[in-house]
């Protein structure tokens, strides 16, 4: 067997491994989320898809992707950093919400006399008919997946 006989399969295997790693890296940095409902109209409509960049750097006015709140508890903080309950496991697979940041930590909460607690954001939909922080309270910053870069 000559070196050229085994060189081609090795190059193909390396190219495939490089492609797999590239896709893995892209998925760690970017996420595509489908908009459901009318809460972000007119900016985003039901069925639109948004490309979001995973980041913790967000600002007031940004459209962000966040973990959906529990229907009864809202965005209540878990008692520990690594909760072991079934609710926490289910929440990790929760659907994503797309909302706009209306206020950051220390800012006045819209429609309230209080301020946004440290480490939280107050989210609003562009359409007042949707559910957002007015119903579920401020979202913990750790539940923000990232900011919208583009809609499709």
CSV table of C-alpha atoms in Angstrom, one decimal:
chain,number,residue,atom,x,y,z
A,1,UNK,CA,0.0,0.0,0.0
A,2,UNK,CA,1.4,3.3,-1.0
A,3,UNK,CA,1.1,6.6,0.9
A,4,UNK,CA,-1.3,7.9,-1.7
A,5,UNK,CA,-3.7,5.0,-1.1
A,6,UNK,CA,-4.3,5.9,2.5
A,7,UNK,CA,-3.9,9.7,2.1
A,8,UNK,CA,-7.3,10.3,0.4
A,9,UNK,CA,-9.4,8.5,3.1
A,10,UNK,CA,-7.5,10.3,5.9
A,11,UNK,CA,-8.1,13.7,4.3
A,12,UNK,CA,-11.8,12.9,3.8
A,13,UNK,CA,-12.1,11.9,7.5
A,14,UNK,CA,-10.3,15.0,8.6
A,15,UNK,CA,-12.5,17.2,6.4
A,16,UNK,CA,-15.7,15.5,7.8
A,17,UNK,CA,-14.4,16.0,11.4
A,18,UNK,CA,-13.7,19.7,10.7
A,19,UNK,CA,-17.2,20.2,9.3
A,20,UNK,CA,-18.8,18.6,12.3
A,21,UNK,CA,-16.8,20.7,14.7
A,22,UNK,CA,-17.6,23.9,12.7
A,23,UNK,CA,-21.3,23.2,13.0
A,24,UNK,CA,-21.0,22.5,16.7
A,25,UNK,CA,-19.2,25.8,17.2
A,26,UNK,CA,-21.9,27.7,15.2
A,27,UNK,CA,-24.7,26.1,17.3
A,28,UNK,CA,-22.9,27.2,20.5
A,29,UNK,CA,-22.9,30.8,19.4
A,30,UNK,CA,-26.1,31.2,17.3
A,31,UNK,CA,-29.7,29.9,17.6
A,32,UNK,CA,-32.7,30.1,15.3
A,33,UNK,CA,-36.0,30.7,17.1
A,34,UNK,CA,-39.5,30.7,15.6
A,35,UNK,CA,-41.8,33.5,16.7
A,36,UNK,CA,-45.2,32.2,18.0
A,37,UNK,CA,-48.1,34.5,18.6
A,38,UNK,CA,-48.7,38.2,18.1
A,39,UNK,CA,-47.0,39.7,21.2
A,40,UNK,CA,-44.2,41.3,19.1
A,41,UNK,CA,-46.3,42.7,16.3
A,42,UNK,CA,-45.7,44.7,14.2
A,43,UNK,CA,-41.9,44.2,14.5
A,44,UNK,CA,-42.1,40.4,14.4
A,45,UNK,CA,-45.1,38.4,13.2
A,46,UNK,CA,-46.3,34.9,14.1
A,47,UNK,CA,-44.2,32.4,12.0
A,48,UNK,CA,-41.2,34.7,11.6
A,49,UNK,CA,-37.8,33.2,12.6
A,50,UNK,CA,-35.1,35.2,14.4
A,51,UNK,CA,-31.4,34.5,14.5
A,52,UNK,CA,-30.1,35.2,17.9
A,53,UNK,CA,-26.5,35.5,19.1
A,54,UNK,CA,-25.9,33.8,22.4
A,55,UNK,CA,-24.6,36.6,24.7
A,56,UNK,CA,-25.1,38.0,28.2
A,57,UNK,CA,-24.4,41.6,26.9
A,58,UNK,CA,-27.9,43.0,26.5
A,59,UNK,CA,-29.2,46.6,26.7
A,60,UNK,CA,-32.6,48.3,27.0
A,61,UNK,CA,-34.3,48.3,23.7
A,62,UNK,CA,-32.7,45.0,22.5
A,63,UNK,CA,-35.0,42.2,21.3
A,64,UNK,CA,-33.9,39.1,23.3
A,65,UNK,CA,-34.6,35.4,23.4
A,66,UNK,CA,-35.4,34.1,26.9
A,67,UNK,CA,-36.6,30.9,28.5
A,68,UNK,CA,-40.4,31.0,28.8
A,69,UNK,CA,-41.7,31.5,32.3
A,70,UNK,CA,-43.6,28.9,34.3
A,71,UNK,CA,-47.4,29.6,33.8
A,72,UNK,CA,-48.0,29.8,37.6
A,73,UNK,CA,-44.6,30.8,39.1
A,74,UNK,CA,-43.4,33.2,36.4
A,75,UNK,CA,-39.7,33.6,36.2
A,76,UNK,CA,-39.3,32.7,39.9
A,77,UNK,CA,-35.6,32.1,40.8
A,78,UNK,CA,-34.6,28.6,41.6
A,79,UNK,CA,-33.5,28.1,45.3
A,80,UNK,CA,-30.0,26.9,44.2
A,81,UNK,CA,-27.7,27.3,41.3
A,82,UNK,CA,-28.1,23.6,40.3
A,83,UNK,CA,-31.6,22.6,41.1
A,84,UNK,CA,-32.3,18.9,40.9
A,85,UNK,CA,-36.1,18.8,40.6
A,86,UNK,CA,-38.1,17.5,37.7
A,87,UNK,CA,-39.5,21.1,37.2
A,88,UNK,CA,-36.0,22.3,36.6
A,89,UNK,CA,-35.2,19.6,34.1
A,90,UNK,CA,-38.4,20.3,32.3
A,91,UNK,CA,-37.6,24.1,32.3
A,92,UNK,CA,-34.3,23.5,30.6
A,93,UNK,CA,-36.3,22.3,27.6
A,94,UNK,CA,-38.8,25.1,27.9
A,95,UNK,CA,-39.9,27.0,24.8
A,96,UNK,CA,-38.2,30.3,24.1
A,97,UNK,CA,-39.9,33.7,24.2
A,98,UNK,CA,-38.9,36.7,22.0
A,99,UNK,CA,-39.4,40.0,23.9
A,100,UNK,CA,-37.9,43.5,24.1
A,101,UNK,CA,-36.0,44.7,27.1
A,102,UNK,CA,-37.9,47.7,28.5
A,103,UNK,CA,-35.8,48.2,31.7
A,104,UNK,CA,-32.6,47.0,33.2
A,105,UNK,CA,-31.4,46.5,36.8
A,106,UNK,CA,-32.2,49.6,38.9
A,107,UNK,CA,-34.4,51.2,36.2
A,108,UNK,CA,-38.1,51.9,37.1
A,109,UNK,CA,-40.4,49.1,36.0
A,110,UNK,CA,-43.0,50.3,33.4
A,111,UNK,CA,-46.4,50.6,35.0
A,112,UNK,CA,-45.1,50.2,38.5
A,113,UNK,CA,-43.6,52.3,41.3
A,114,UNK,CA,-40.8,49.7,41.9
A,115,UNK,CA,-37.4,49.3,40.3
A,116,UNK,CA,-36.0,46.3,38.4
A,117,UNK,CA,-34.0,44.1,40.9
A,118,UNK,CA,-30.3,43.6,40.4
A,119,UNK,CA,-29.6,40.8,37.9
A,120,UNK,CA,-33.0,41.1,36.2
A,121,UNK,CA,-34.6,42.6,33.2
A,122,UNK,CA,-38.2,43.9,32.6
A,123,UNK,CA,-39.4,42.6,29.3
A,124,UNK,CA,-42.3,43.8,27.2
A,125,UNK,CA,-43.9,42.6,23.9
A,126,UNK,CA,-44.4,45.3,21.3
A,127,UNK,CA,-48.1,44.4,21.2
A,128,UNK,CA,-49.7,45.0,24.7
A,129,UNK,CA,-52.0,42.0,24.1
A,130,UNK,CA,-49.2,39.4,24.8
A,131,UNK,CA,-47.8,38.1,28.1
A,132,UNK,CA,-44.6,39.5,29.4
A,133,UNK,CA,-43.0,40.9,32.6
A,134,UNK,CA,-46.3,42.8,33.4
A,135,UNK,CA,-47.7,39.3,34.1
A,136,UNK,CA,-44.7,37.2,35.1
A,137,UNK,CA,-42.4,39.8,36.7
A,138,UNK,CA,-38.8,40.6,35.8
A,139,UNK,CA,-36.7,37.9,34.2
A,140,UNK,CA,-33.5,36.8,35.8
A,141,UNK,CA,-30.5,37.7,33.6
A,142,UNK,CA,-29.4,34.0,33.6
A,143,UNK,CA,-32.5,33.0,31.6
A,144,UNK,CA,-31.6,35.4,28.7
A,145,UNK,CA,-30.3,33.3,25.8
A,146,UNK,CA,-29.2,36.1,23.6
A,147,UNK,CA,-30.1,39.1,21.4
A,148,UNK,CA,-31.8,39.0,18.1
A,149,UNK,CA,-29.5,39.8,15.2
A,150,UNK,CA,-31.9,39.3,12.2
A,151,UNK,CA,-35.4,38.1,11.3
A,152,UNK,CA,-36.3,35.8,8.5
